[in-house]
Amino acid sequence: MEELPESHAWLSLDDSPSYGSLGQDQVPVINLNSPNVMKLVGYACKTWGVFQVTNHGVPVKLVEEMEGACRKLFTLPIQQKLQAARAPNGVSGYGVARISSFFPKLMWSEGFTIVGSPYEHARKLWPEGYSSFCDVIEEYKEEMNKLAQRLMSLILGSLGVTLDDVKWATLQGPSPALQLNSYPTCPDPDRAMGLAAHTDSTLLTILHQTNTSGLEAHKEGTGWVPIPPIRHALVVNVGDLLHILSNGLYTSVLHRAMVNRTQHRLSVAYLYGPPSNIQISPLPKLTDKVHPPLYRPVTWSEYLGAKAKHFNKALSSVRLCAPLTGFTNDHNGVQVG
Ligand SMILES: C=C1C[C@]23C[C@H]1CC[C@H]2[C@@]12CCC[C@@](C)(C(=O)O1)[C@H]2[C@@H]3C(=O)O
Ligand SMILES: O=C(O)CCC(=O)C(=O)O
Ligand SMILES: [Fe+2]
């Protein structure tokens, strides 16, 4: 394709995003073997809501295999991918981003969501070779789960809370989600949007990105800041449920993915939530008369429903005594509703 179709043009040529940071304000990179790692993680969650981790213990080979599986999936012919299309009201499968319906323009990306077992959809993609794909997915989920638990205990620790205060944190969560994203090369990347600005509904999200820039985080007072790929590092996002749990101390970060003219970019997000029947509410240790709980209790599945319905107003929809406002989307075109 030589020209960007109008259906995918988010920005006019003269309102390309301006970066608030001129390289000064950078998303923290944390070595998980640092002696003061808990403090570093807490500070990053408080000031940014996103950070990169190195020495995370996830085998490099497994991440590479996951990336390879992802590349193989997205290079399948479109007819094949459509065999595994997400059902109209379903969660798993191939398709456009779930949040697409909230925007008037189309995003320059395709995705494959895996909740629960990948087998059903994988069999449709690869009637013969599905089992090696599924093996990689299962192993990746297992490793990510270990890392997510470790990060959660650091995060809770940084809030002055122990795993004993949050019994569910040691339980096995519900099947987490894996979101594979593909951003093909784009003839007019300055006017297109790969994945529009959003926060994740999770407690936290762990993301692997290929060696192509595109991911950006929004920081209050600074603007959009690129999160450059670092070899062997993973990106960790604070999600809405952690924002609720920390009574707003740790902010779920607004982020988006831009596209590239010459490089096909891929990312793999592991979306980590609490067990599905557990009510998440601000930690009692963090609330008192001066700091009343800001959110009502909500379960993971209830919150996903709120997100599907209200999108950027989902957090305020569970907020106690506060106006219904969402983040504004000044930087990425018009938003519907
Ligand atoms: C477990 C989840 C979390 C979901 C919905 C469901 C499966 C796919 C996840 C994502 C992944 C891409 C961004 C997001 C905003 C989207 O559109 O789909 C995420 C959403 C959420 O964090 O709300
Ligand atoms: O592709 C990226 O870097 C971002 C993906 C993302 O935000 C998501 O899948 O939730
Ligand atoms: Fe995200």
PDB file of N, CA, C and O and ligand atoms in Angstrom, residues 179-183 195-196 198-200 205 207-209 214-216 237 255-258 265-271, ligand 2:
ATOM      1  N   GLN A 179      -1.738 -11.064  24.920  1.00  0.00           N
ATOM      2  CA  GLN A 179      -2.156 -10.277  23.761  1.00  0.00           C
ATOM      3  C   GLN A 179      -0.958 -10.158  22.829  1.00  0.00           C
ATOM      4  O   GLN A 179       0.055  -9.560  23.191  1.00  0.00           O
ATOM      5  N   LEU A 180      -1.069 -10.793  21.636  1.00  0.00           N
ATOM      6  CA  LEU A 180      -0.004 -10.667  20.645  1.00  0.00           C
ATOM      7  C   LEU A 180      -0.404  -9.541  19.695  1.00  0.00           C
ATOM      8  O   LEU A 180      -1.530  -9.517  19.199  1.00  0.00           O
ATOM      9  N   ASN A 181       0.498  -8.595  19.492  1.00  0.00           N
ATOM     10  CA  ASN A 181       0.196  -7.454  18.625  1.00  0.00           C
ATOM     11  C   ASN A 181       1.143  -7.410  17.443  1.00  0.00           C
ATOM     12  O   ASN A 181       2.336  -7.669  17.587  1.00  0.00           O
ATOM     13  N   SER A 182       0.611  -7.044  16.285  1.00  0.00           N
ATOM     14  CA  SER A 182       1.432  -6.897  15.093  1.00  0.00           C
ATOM     15  C   SER A 182       1.141  -5.538  14.457  1.00  0.00           C
ATOM     16  O   SER A 182      -0.021  -5.177  14.250  1.00  0.00           O
ATOM     17  N   TYR A 183       2.199  -4.786  14.173  1.00  0.00           N
ATOM     18  CA  TYR A 183       2.078  -3.467  13.558  1.00  0.00           C
ATOM     19  C   TYR A 183       2.840  -3.491  12.247  1.00  0.00           C
ATOM     20  O   TYR A 183       4.064  -3.311  12.225  1.00  0.00           O
ATOM     21  N   LEU A 195      -1.858   1.382  18.156  1.00  0.00           N
ATOM     22  CA  LEU A 195      -2.813   1.008  19.206  1.00  0.00           C
ATOM     23  C   LEU A 195      -3.071   2.293  19.988  1.00  0.00           C
ATOM     24  O   LEU A 195      -2.140   2.890  20.525  1.00  0.00           O
ATOM     25  N   ALA A 196      -4.323   2.724  20.006  1.00  0.00           N
ATOM     26  CA  ALA A 196      -4.664   4.025  20.596  1.00  0.00           C
ATOM     27  C   ALA A 196      -4.430   4.047  22.107  1.00  0.00           C
ATOM     28  O   ALA A 196      -4.393   2.994  22.758  1.00  0.00           O
ATOM     29  N   HIS A 198      -4.526   3.978  25.897  1.00  0.00           N
ATOM     30  CA  HIS A 198      -5.393   3.246  26.820  1.00  0.00           C
ATOM     31  C   HIS A 198      -4.613   2.926  28.085  1.00  0.00           C
ATOM     32  O   HIS A 198      -3.381   3.031  28.105  1.00  0.00           O
ATOM     33  N   THR A 199      -5.317   2.546  29.112  1.00  0.00           N
ATOM     34  CA  THR A 199      -4.665   1.942  30.271  1.00  0.00           C
ATOM     35  C   THR A 199      -5.078   0.475  30.248  1.00  0.00           C
ATOM     36  O   THR A 199      -6.119   0.130  29.688  1.00  0.00           O
ATOM     37  N   ASP A 200      -4.269  -0.409  30.828  1.00  0.00           N
ATOM     38  CA  ASP A 200      -4.652  -1.814  30.914  1.00  0.00           C
ATOM     39  C   ASP A 200      -5.519  -1.984  32.166  1.00  0.00           C
ATOM     40  O   ASP A 200      -5.309  -1.311  33.164  1.00  0.00           O
ATOM     41  N   THR A 205       0.905  -5.456  33.741  1.00  0.00           N
ATOM     42  CA  THR A 205       1.112  -6.051  32.426  1.00  0.00           C
ATOM     43  C   THR A 205       2.612  -6.126  32.181  1.00  0.00           C
ATOM     44  O   THR A 205       3.331  -5.189  32.510  1.00  0.00           O
ATOM     45  N   LEU A 207       5.337  -6.665  29.192  1.00  0.00           N
ATOM     46  CA  LEU A 207       5.374  -6.601  27.740  1.00  0.00           C
ATOM     47  C   LEU A 207       6.765  -6.835  27.155  1.00  0.00           C
ATOM     48  O   LEU A 207       7.746  -6.266  27.611  1.00  0.00           O
ATOM     49  N   HIS A 208       6.785  -7.693  26.132  1.00  0.00           N
ATOM     50  CA  HIS A 208       8.004  -7.839  25.332  1.00  0.00           C
ATOM     51  C   HIS A 208       7.764  -7.131  24.009  1.00  0.00           C
ATOM     52  O   HIS A 208       6.735  -7.343  23.376  1.00  0.00           O
ATOM     53  N   GLN A 209       8.690  -6.274  23.594  1.00  0.00           N
ATOM     54  CA  GLN A 209       8.576  -5.632  22.287  1.00  0.00           C
ATOM     55  C   GLN A 209       9.780  -6.000  21.444  1.00  0.00           C
ATOM     56  O   GLN A 209      10.885  -6.178  21.959  1.00  0.00           O
ATOM     57  N   GLY A 214       8.156   2.400  19.180  1.00  0.00           N
ATOM     58  CA  GLY A 214       6.730   2.580  18.887  1.00  0.00           C
ATOM     59  C   GLY A 214       5.929   2.772  20.161  1.00  0.00           C
ATOM     60  O   GLY A 214       4.980   3.560  20.211  1.00  0.00           O
ATOM     61  N   LEU A 215       6.336   2.081  21.225  1.00  0.00           N
ATOM     62  CA  LEU A 215       5.596   2.198  22.485  1.00  0.00           C
ATOM     63  C   LEU A 215       5.880   3.555  23.144  1.00  0.00           C
ATOM     64  O   LEU A 215       7.026   3.999  23.199  1.00  0.00           O
ATOM     65  N   GLU A 216       4.817   4.192  23.620  1.00  0.00           N
ATOM     66  CA  GLU A 216       4.963   5.468  24.319  1.00  0.00           C
ATOM     67  C   GLU A 216       4.097   5.484  25.570  1.00  0.00           C
ATOM     68  O   GLU A 216       3.012   4.912  25.593  1.00  0.00           O
ATOM     69  N   ASN A 237       3.825  -2.462  33.162  1.00  0.00           N
ATOM     70  CA  ASN A 237       2.832  -1.378  33.307  1.00  0.00           C
ATOM     71  C   ASN A 237       2.001  -1.565  34.555  1.00  0.00           C
ATOM     72  O   ASN A 237       1.552  -2.679  34.828  1.00  0.00           O
ATOM     73  N   HIS A 255      -0.876   4.527  27.776  1.00  0.00           N
ATOM     74  CA  HIS A 255       0.162   4.219  26.798  1.00  0.00           C
ATOM     75  C   HIS A 255      -0.446   3.934  25.440  1.00  0.00           C
ATOM     76  O   HIS A 255      -1.654   3.695  25.332  1.00  0.00           O
ATOM     77  N   ARG A 256       0.386   3.977  24.413  1.00  0.00           N
ATOM     78  CA  ARG A 256      -0.082   3.744  23.048  1.00  0.00           C
ATOM     79  C   ARG A 256       1.074   3.217  22.218  1.00  0.00           C
ATOM     80  O   ARG A 256       2.233   3.281  22.644  1.00  0.00           O
ATOM     81  N   ALA A 257       0.750   2.682  21.045  1.00  0.00           N
ATOM     82  CA  ALA A 257       1.809   2.182  20.153  1.00  0.00           C
ATOM     83  C   ALA A 257       1.728   2.898  18.812  1.00  0.00           C
ATOM     84  O   ALA A 257       0.671   2.930  18.178  1.00  0.00           O
ATOM     85  N   MET A 258       2.841   3.491  18.404  1.00  0.00           N
ATOM     86  CA  MET A 258       2.930   4.152  17.108  1.00  0.00           C
ATOM     87  C   MET A 258       3.492   3.153  16.089  1.00  0.00           C
ATOM     88  O   MET A 258       3.972   2.076  16.477  1.00  0.00           O
ATOM     89  N   ARG A 265       6.647  -4.198  13.447  1.00  0.00           N
ATOM     90  CA  ARG A 265       6.879  -4.296  14.887  1.00  0.00           C
ATOM     91  C   ARG A 265       5.919  -5.318  15.498  1.00  0.00           C
ATOM     92  O   ARG A 265       4.761  -5.415  15.092  1.00  0.00           O
ATOM     93  N   LEU A 266       6.419  -6.069  16.492  1.00  0.00           N
ATOM     94  CA  LEU A 266       5.576  -7.037  17.202  1.00  0.00           C
ATOM     95  C   LEU A 266       5.678  -6.781  18.700  1.00  0.00           C
ATOM     96  O   LEU A 266       6.697  -6.286  19.176  1.00  0.00           O
ATOM     97  N   SER A 267       4.643  -7.102  19.428  1.00  0.00           N
ATOM     98  CA  SER A 267       4.756  -7.068  20.888  1.00  0.00           C
ATOM     99  C   SER A 267       3.902  -8.188  21.480  1.00  0.00           C
ATOM    100  O   SER A 267       2.946  -8.660  20.856  1.00  0.00           O
ATOM    101  N   VAL A 268       4.298  -8.622  22.670  1.00  0.00           N
ATOM    102  CA  VAL A 268       3.579  -9.679  23.376  1.00  0.00           C
ATOM    103  C   VAL A 268       3.299  -9.176  24.791  1.00  0.00           C
ATOM    104  O   VAL A 268       4.234  -8.936  25.557  1.00  0.00           O
ATOM    105  N   ALA A 269       2.023  -8.996  25.112  1.00  0.00           N
ATOM    106  CA  ALA A 269       1.668  -8.491  26.439  1.00  0.00           C
ATOM    107  C   ALA A 269       1.075  -9.620  27.282  1.00  0.00           C
ATOM    108  O   ALA A 269       0.196 -10.357  26.825  1.00  0.00           O
ATOM    109  N   TYR A 270       1.591  -9.742  28.498  1.00  0.00           N
ATOM    110  CA  TYR A 270       1.032 -10.700  29.461  1.00  0.00           C
ATOM    111  C   TYR A 270       0.217  -9.876  30.451  1.00  0.00           C
ATOM    112  O   TYR A 270       0.751  -9.041  31.179  1.00  0.00           O
ATOM    113  N   LEU A 271      -1.094 -10.111  30.444  1.00  0.00           N
ATOM    114  CA  LEU A 271      -1.989  -9.292  31.271  1.00  0.00           C
ATOM    115  C   LEU A 271      -2.363 -10.055  32.533  1.00  0.00           C
ATOM    116  O   LEU A 271      -3.036 -11.081  32.479  1.00  0.00           O
TER     117      LEU A 271
HETATM  118  O1  LIG B   2       2.560  -2.874  21.336  1.00  0.00           O
HETATM  119  C1  LIG B   2       2.805  -2.284  22.389  1.00  0.00           C
HETATM  120  O2  LIG B   2       3.933  -1.886  22.651  1.00  0.00           O
HETATM  121  C2  LIG B   2       1.708  -2.002  23.375  1.00  0.00           C
HETATM  122  C3  LIG B   2       0.717  -3.121  23.497  1.00  0.00           C
HETATM  123  C4  LIG B   2      -0.291  -2.858  24.570  1.00  0.00           C
HETATM  124  O3  LIG B   2      -0.361  -1.814  25.146  1.00  0.00           O
HETATM  125  C5  LIG B   2      -1.240  -3.933  24.929  1.00  0.00           C
HETATM  126  O4  LIG B   2      -1.257  -4.999  24.291  1.00  0.00           O
HETATM  127  O5  LIG B   2      -1.997  -3.716  25.901  1.00  0.00           O
END
